[in-house]
Short mmCIF file of C-alpha atoms in Angstrom, two decimals:
data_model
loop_
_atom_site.label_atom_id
_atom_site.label_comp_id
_atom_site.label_asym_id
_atom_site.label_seq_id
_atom_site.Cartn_x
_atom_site.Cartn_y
_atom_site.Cartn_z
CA UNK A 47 -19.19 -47.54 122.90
CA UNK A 48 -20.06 -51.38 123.08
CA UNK A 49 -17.84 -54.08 121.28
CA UNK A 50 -20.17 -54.85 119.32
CA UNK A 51 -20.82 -51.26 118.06
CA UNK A 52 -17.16 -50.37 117.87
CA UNK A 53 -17.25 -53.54 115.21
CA UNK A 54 -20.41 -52.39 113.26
CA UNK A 55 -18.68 -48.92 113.27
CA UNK A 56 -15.05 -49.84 111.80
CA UNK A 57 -16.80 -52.34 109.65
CA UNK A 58 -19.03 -49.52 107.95
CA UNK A 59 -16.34 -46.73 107.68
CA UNK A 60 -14.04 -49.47 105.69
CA UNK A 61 -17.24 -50.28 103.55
CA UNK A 62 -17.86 -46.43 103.38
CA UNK A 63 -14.15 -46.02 102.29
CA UNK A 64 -14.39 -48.67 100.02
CA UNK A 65 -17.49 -47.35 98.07
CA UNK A 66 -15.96 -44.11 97.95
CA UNK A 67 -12.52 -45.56 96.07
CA UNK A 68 -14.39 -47.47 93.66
CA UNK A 69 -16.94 -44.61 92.81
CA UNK A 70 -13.78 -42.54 92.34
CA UNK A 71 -12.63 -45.01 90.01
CA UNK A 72 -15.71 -45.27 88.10
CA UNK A 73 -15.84 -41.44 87.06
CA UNK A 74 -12.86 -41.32 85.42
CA UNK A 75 -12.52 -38.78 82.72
CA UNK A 76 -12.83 -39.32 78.99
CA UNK A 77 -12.80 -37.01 76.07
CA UNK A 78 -14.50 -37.69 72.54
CA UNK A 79 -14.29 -35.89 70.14
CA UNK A 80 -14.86 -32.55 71.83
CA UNK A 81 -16.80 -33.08 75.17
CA UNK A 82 -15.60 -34.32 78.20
CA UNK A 83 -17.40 -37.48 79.57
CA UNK A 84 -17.45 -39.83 82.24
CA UNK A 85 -15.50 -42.80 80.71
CA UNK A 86 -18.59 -45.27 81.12
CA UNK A 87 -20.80 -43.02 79.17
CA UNK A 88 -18.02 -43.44 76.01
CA UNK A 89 -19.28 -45.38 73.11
CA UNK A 90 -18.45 -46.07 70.01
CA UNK A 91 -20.97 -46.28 67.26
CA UNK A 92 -21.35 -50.37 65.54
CA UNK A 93 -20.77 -48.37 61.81
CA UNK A 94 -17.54 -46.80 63.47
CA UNK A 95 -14.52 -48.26 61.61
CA UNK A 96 -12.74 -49.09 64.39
CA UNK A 97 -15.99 -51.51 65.68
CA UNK A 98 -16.32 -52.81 61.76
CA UNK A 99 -12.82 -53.19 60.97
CA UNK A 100 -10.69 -52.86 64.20
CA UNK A 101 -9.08 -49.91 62.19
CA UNK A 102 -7.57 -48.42 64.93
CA UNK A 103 -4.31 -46.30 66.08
CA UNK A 104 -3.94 -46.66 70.73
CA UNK A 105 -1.61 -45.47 72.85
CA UNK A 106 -1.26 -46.21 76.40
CA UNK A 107 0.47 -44.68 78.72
CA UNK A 108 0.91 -44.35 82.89
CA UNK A 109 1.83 -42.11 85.55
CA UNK A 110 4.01 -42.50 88.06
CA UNK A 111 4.22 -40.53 91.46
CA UNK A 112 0.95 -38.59 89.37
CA UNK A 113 3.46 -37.54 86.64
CA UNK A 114 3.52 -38.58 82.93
CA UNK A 115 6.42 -40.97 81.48
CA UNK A 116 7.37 -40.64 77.93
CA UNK A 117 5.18 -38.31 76.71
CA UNK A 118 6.55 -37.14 74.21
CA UNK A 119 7.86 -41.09 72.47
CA UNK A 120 4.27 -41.72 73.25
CA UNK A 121 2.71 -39.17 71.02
CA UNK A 122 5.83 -39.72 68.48
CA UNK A 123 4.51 -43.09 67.97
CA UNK A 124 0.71 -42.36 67.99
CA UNK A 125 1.20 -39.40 64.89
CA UNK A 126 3.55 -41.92 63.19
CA UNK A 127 0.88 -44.50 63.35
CA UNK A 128 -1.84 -42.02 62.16
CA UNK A 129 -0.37 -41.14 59.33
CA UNK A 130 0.29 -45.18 58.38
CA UNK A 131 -3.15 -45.83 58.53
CA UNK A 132 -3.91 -42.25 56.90
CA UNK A 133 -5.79 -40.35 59.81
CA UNK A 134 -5.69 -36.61 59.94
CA UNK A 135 -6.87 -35.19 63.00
CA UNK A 136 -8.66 -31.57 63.03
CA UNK A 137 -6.20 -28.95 63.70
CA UNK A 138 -7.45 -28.03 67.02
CA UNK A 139 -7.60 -31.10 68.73
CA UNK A 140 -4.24 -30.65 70.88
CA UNK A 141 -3.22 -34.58 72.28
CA UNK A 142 -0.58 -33.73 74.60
CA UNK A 143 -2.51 -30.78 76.08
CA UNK A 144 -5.85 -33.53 76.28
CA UNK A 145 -3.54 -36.33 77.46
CA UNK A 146 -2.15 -33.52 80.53
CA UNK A 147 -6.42 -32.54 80.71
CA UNK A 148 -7.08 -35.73 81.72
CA UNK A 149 -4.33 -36.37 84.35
CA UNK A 150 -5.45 -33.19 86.11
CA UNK A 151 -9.17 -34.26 86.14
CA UNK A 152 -8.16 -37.75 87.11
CA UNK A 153 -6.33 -36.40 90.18
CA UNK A 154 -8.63 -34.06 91.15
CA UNK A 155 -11.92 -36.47 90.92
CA UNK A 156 -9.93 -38.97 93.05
CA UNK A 157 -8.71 -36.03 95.71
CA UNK A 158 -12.68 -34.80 95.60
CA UNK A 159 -14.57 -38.33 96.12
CA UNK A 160 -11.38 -38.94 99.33
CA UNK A 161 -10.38 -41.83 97.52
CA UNK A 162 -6.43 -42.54 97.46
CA UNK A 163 -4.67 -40.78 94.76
CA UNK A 164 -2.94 -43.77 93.16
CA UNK A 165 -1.33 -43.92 89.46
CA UNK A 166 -3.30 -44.95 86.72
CA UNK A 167 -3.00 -44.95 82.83
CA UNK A 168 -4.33 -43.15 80.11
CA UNK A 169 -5.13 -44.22 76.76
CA UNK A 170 -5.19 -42.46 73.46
CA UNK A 171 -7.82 -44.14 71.24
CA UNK A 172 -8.17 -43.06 67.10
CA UNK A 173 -10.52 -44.27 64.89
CA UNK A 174 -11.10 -43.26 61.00
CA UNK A 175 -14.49 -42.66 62.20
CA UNK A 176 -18.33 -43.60 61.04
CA UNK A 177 -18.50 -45.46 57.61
CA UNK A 178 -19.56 -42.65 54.80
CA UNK A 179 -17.99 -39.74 57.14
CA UNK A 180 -14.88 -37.90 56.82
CA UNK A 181 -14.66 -37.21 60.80
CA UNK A 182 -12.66 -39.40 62.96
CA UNK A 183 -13.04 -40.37 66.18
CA UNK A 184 -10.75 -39.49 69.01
CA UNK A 185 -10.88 -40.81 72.32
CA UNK A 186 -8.68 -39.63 75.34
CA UNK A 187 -9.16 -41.57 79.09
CA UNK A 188 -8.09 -42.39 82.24
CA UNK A 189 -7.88 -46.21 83.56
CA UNK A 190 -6.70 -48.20 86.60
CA UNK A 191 -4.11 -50.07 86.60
CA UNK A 192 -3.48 -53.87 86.67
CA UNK A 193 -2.36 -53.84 90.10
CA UNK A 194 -2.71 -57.76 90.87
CA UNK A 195 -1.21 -57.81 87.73
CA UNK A 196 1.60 -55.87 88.56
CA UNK A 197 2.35 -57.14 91.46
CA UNK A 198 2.25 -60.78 90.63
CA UNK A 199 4.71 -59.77 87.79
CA UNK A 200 7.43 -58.44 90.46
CA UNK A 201 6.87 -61.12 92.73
CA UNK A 202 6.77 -64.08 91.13
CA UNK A 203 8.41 -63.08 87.87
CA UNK A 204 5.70 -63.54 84.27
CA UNK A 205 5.18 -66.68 83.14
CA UNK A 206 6.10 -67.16 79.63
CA UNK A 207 5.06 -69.73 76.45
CA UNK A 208 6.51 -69.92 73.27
CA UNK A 209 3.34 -69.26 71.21
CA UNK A 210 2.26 -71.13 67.92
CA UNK A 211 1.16 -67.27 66.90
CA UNK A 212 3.53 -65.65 65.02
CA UNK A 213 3.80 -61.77 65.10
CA UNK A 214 2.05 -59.47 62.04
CA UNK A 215 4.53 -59.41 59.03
CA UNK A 216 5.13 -56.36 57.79
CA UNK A 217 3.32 -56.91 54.43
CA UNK A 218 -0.31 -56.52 56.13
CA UNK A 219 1.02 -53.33 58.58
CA UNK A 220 4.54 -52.32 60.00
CA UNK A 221 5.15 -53.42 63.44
CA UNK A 222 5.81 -49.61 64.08
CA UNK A 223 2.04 -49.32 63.79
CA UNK A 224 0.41 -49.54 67.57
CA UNK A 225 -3.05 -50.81 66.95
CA UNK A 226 -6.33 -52.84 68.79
CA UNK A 227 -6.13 -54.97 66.12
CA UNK A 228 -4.74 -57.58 68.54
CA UNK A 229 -6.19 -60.78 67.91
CA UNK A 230 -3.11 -62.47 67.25
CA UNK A 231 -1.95 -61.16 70.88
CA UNK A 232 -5.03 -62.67 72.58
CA UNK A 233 -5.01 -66.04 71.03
CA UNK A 234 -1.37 -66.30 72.18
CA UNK A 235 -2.43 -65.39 75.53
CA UNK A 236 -5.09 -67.51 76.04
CA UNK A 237 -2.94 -70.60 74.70
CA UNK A 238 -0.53 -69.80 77.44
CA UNK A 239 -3.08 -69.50 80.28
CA UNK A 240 -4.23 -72.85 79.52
CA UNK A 241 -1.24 -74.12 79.24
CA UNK A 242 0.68 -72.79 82.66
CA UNK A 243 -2.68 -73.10 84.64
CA UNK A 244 -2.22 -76.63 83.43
CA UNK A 245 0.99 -77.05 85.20
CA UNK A 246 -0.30 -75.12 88.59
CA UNK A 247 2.76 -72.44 88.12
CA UNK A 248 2.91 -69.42 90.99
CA UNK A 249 1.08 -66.41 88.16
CA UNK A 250 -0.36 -68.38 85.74
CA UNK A 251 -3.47 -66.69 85.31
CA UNK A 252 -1.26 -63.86 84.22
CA UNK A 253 0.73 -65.82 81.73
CA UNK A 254 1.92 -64.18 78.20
CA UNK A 255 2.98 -66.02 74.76
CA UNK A 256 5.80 -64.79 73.33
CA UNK A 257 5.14 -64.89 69.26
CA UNK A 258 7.91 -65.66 66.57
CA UNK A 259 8.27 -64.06 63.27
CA UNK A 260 8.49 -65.68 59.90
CA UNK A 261 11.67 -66.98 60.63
CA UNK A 262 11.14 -68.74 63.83
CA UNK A 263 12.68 -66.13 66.15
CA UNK A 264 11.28 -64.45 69.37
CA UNK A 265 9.53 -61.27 68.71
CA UNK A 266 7.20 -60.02 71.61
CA UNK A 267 4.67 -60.53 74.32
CA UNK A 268 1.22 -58.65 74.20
CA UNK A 269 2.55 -56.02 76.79
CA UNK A 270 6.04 -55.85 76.98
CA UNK A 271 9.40 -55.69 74.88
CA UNK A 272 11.59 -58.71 76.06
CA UNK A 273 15.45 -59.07 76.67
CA UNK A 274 18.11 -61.93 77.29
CA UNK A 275 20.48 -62.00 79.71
CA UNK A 276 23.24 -63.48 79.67
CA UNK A 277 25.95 -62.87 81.85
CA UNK A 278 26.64 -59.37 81.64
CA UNK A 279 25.14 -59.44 78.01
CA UNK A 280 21.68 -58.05 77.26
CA UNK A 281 20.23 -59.04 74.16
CA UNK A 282 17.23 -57.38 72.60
CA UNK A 283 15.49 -59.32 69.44
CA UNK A 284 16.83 -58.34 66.07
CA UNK A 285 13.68 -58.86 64.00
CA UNK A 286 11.31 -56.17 62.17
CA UNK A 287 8.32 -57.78 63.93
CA UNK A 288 8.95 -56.03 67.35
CA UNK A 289 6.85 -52.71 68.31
CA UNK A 290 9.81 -50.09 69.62
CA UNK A 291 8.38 -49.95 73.27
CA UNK A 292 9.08 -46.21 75.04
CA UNK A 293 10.10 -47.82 78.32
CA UNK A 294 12.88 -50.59 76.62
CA UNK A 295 15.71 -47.14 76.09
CA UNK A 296 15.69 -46.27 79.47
CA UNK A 297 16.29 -49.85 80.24
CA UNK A 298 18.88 -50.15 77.91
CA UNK A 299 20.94 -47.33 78.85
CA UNK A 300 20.66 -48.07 82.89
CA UNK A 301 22.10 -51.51 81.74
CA UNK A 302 24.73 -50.05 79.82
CA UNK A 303 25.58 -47.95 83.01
CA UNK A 304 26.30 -50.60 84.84
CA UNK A 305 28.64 -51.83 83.07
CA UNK A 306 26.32 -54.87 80.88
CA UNK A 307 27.21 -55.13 77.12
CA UNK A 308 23.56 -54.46 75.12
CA UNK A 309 22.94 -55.88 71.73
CA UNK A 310 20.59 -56.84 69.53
CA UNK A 311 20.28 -60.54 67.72
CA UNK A 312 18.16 -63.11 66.45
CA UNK A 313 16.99 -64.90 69.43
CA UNK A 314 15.55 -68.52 69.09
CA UNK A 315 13.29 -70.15 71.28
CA UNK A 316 16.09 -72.91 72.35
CA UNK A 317 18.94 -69.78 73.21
CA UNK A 318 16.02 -67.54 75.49
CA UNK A 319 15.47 -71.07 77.13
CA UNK A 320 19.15 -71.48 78.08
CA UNK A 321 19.45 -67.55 79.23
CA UNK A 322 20.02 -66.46 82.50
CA UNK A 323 16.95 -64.66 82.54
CA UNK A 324 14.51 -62.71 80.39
CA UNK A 325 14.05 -59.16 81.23
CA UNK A 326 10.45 -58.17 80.43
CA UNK A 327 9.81 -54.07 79.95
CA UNK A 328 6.53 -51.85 79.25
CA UNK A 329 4.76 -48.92 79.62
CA UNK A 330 2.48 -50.15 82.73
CA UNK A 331 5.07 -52.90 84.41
CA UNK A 332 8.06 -50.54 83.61
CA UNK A 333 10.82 -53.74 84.25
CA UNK A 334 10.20 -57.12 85.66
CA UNK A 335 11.31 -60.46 85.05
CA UNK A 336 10.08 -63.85 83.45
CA UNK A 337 9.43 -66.67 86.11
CA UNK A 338 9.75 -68.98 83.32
CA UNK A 339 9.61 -69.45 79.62
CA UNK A 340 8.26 -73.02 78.52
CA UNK A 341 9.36 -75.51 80.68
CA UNK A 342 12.71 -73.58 81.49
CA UNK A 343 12.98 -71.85 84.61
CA UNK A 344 15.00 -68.99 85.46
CA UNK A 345 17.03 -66.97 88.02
CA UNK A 346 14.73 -64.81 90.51
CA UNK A 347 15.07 -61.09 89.70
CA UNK A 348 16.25 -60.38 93.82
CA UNK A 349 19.24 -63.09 93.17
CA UNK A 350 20.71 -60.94 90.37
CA UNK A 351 22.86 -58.13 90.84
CA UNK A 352 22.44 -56.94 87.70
CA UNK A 353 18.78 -56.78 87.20
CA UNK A 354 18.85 -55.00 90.82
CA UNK A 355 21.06 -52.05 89.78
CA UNK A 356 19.21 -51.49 86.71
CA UNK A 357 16.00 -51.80 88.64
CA UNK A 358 17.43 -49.28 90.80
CA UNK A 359 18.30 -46.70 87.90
CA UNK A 360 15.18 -46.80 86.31
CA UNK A 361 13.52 -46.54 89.41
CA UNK A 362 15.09 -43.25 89.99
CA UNK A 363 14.32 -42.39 86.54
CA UNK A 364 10.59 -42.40 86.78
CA UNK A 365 10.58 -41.50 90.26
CA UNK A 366 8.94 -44.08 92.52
CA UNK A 367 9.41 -47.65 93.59
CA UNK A 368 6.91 -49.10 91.47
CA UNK A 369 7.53 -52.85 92.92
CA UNK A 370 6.37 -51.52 96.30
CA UNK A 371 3.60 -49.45 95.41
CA UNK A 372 2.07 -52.33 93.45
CA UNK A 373 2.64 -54.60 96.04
CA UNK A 374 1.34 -52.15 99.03
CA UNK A 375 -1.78 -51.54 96.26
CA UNK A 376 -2.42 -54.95 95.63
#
């Protein structure tokens, strides 16, 4: 076959394999209230709730190696939330057996359009429903992952700003409560994207603010639970603002089994910025590390020992080397 050919050729089958893995990825599966659907075909009416008043209860969660994490804290969370906002779901829709449902369907649709059978998340999405109905609204789907994301997280380490945005006290809702009503979240986040792409830092454009509570101490990011080190210390926030993640325990107790001290404190803004580091954990990133919080910078995760054998732990834990496959993804 000519050169020339033999280009055309390899250029079309990478195109062809290419069409084929985002196809794949836009058929993922998505249940509401009763029916299976492709996710795009999902919507949610304007007079919903959840549209009018982001009145909401969300869960997301991941696979890894294909396999669900945390199930069961997941769906712990999600009924505890439902019954805050006062939600009762009909008797026969099952979420752990449509959460499994839509694994298998994601991994088969990806294994029938011969598209690479990566990881992925699914969310649980609950709703009191339509205004004037007493039905609510259920949703259950797959999505892809943040890879770049992901990746830039493990190998650059997130950049961090102390936001002006101070966590939901617990007089509006309890911090137990997982919900889309995230504003305050997004606000932070977009302050700190202007502000590190500002200063040019390596993964700014995937920059968090960290919020405060009431009383001036760290809470939070938008996507992850966050942790001091120092020395062999771990310190968690002590503050009633902070969602319990699923993926900080198995943190924890890898930390304890190496030998670090874990505890929980008030942690100002000036004490994270004289830490050693701050460990950074969540359902999609699992662990990482900040690159930098403010204008402090800190230790790189490979240059700690500690953050390595913990890394290690709950890598055996889940079951896959999550830093690699995001990198080899990305």
């Amino acid at each position: 076959m000519p050169r020339v050919d033999c280009e055309i050729f390899a250029y079309w089958s990478a195109f062809q394999i290419q069409s084929s893995f985002r196809a794949a990825r836009m058929k993922s599966p998505a249940w509401m209230n009763g029916q299976w659907v492709p996710a795009q075909e999902v919507v949610l009416p304007l007079d919903d709730v959840g549209v009018m008043q982001a009145a909401s209860v969300v869960e997301r969660l991941r696979t890894y190696d294909g396999k669900i994490v945390d199930l069961s804290s997941h769906l712990a969370r999600f009924s505890s939330g439902l019954k805050i906002v006062g939600i009762s779901l009909p008797a026969s829709w099952d979420v752990e057996s449509l959460v499994e449902q839509c694994v298998d369907r994601q991994i088969r649709k990806r294994a029938n359009g011969q598209a690479p059978v990566e990881d992925f998340s699914i969310v649980v999405l609950c709703t009191p429903g339509r205004l004037g109905e007493n039905q609510p609204t259920l949703i259950v789907h797959a999505a892809n992952l943040p890879w770049r994301r992901l990746a830039s997280w493990y190998r650059y380490g997130q950049v961090l700003m102390v936001s002006a945005h101070q966590c939901v006290p617990d007089a509006c809702w309890p911090a137990k409560l997982k919900t889309r009503s995230r504003l305050h979240y997004y606000l932070a986040d977009q302050s700190a994207l202007n502000e590190a792409t500002a200063k040019q830092l390596d993964g700014a454009e995937f920059a968090a603010g960290v919020l405060l509570d009431q009383a001036g101490h760290l809470t939070e990011t938008s996507m992850a639970n966050i942790a001091l080190r120092e020395g062999d210390r771990l310190i968690t926030p002590a503050s009633s603002g902070v969602l319990a993640g699923t993926s900080q325990p198995r943190v924890l107790d890898a930390a304890k089994c190496v030998g670090m001290t874990v505890t929980s404190e008030p942690i100002t803004p000036k004490r994270a910025m004289a830490a050693d580091q701050i460990w950074l954990t969540g359902a999609l990133g699992c662990l990482w590390t900040a690159h930098s919080l403010g204008g402090a910078r800190y230790a790189a995760a490979a240059k700690c020992d500690y953050f390595r054998s913990v890394q290690d732990r709950v890598m055996s834990m889940v079951g896959i080397d999550y830093v690699q496959q995001a990198n080899s993804i990305d």
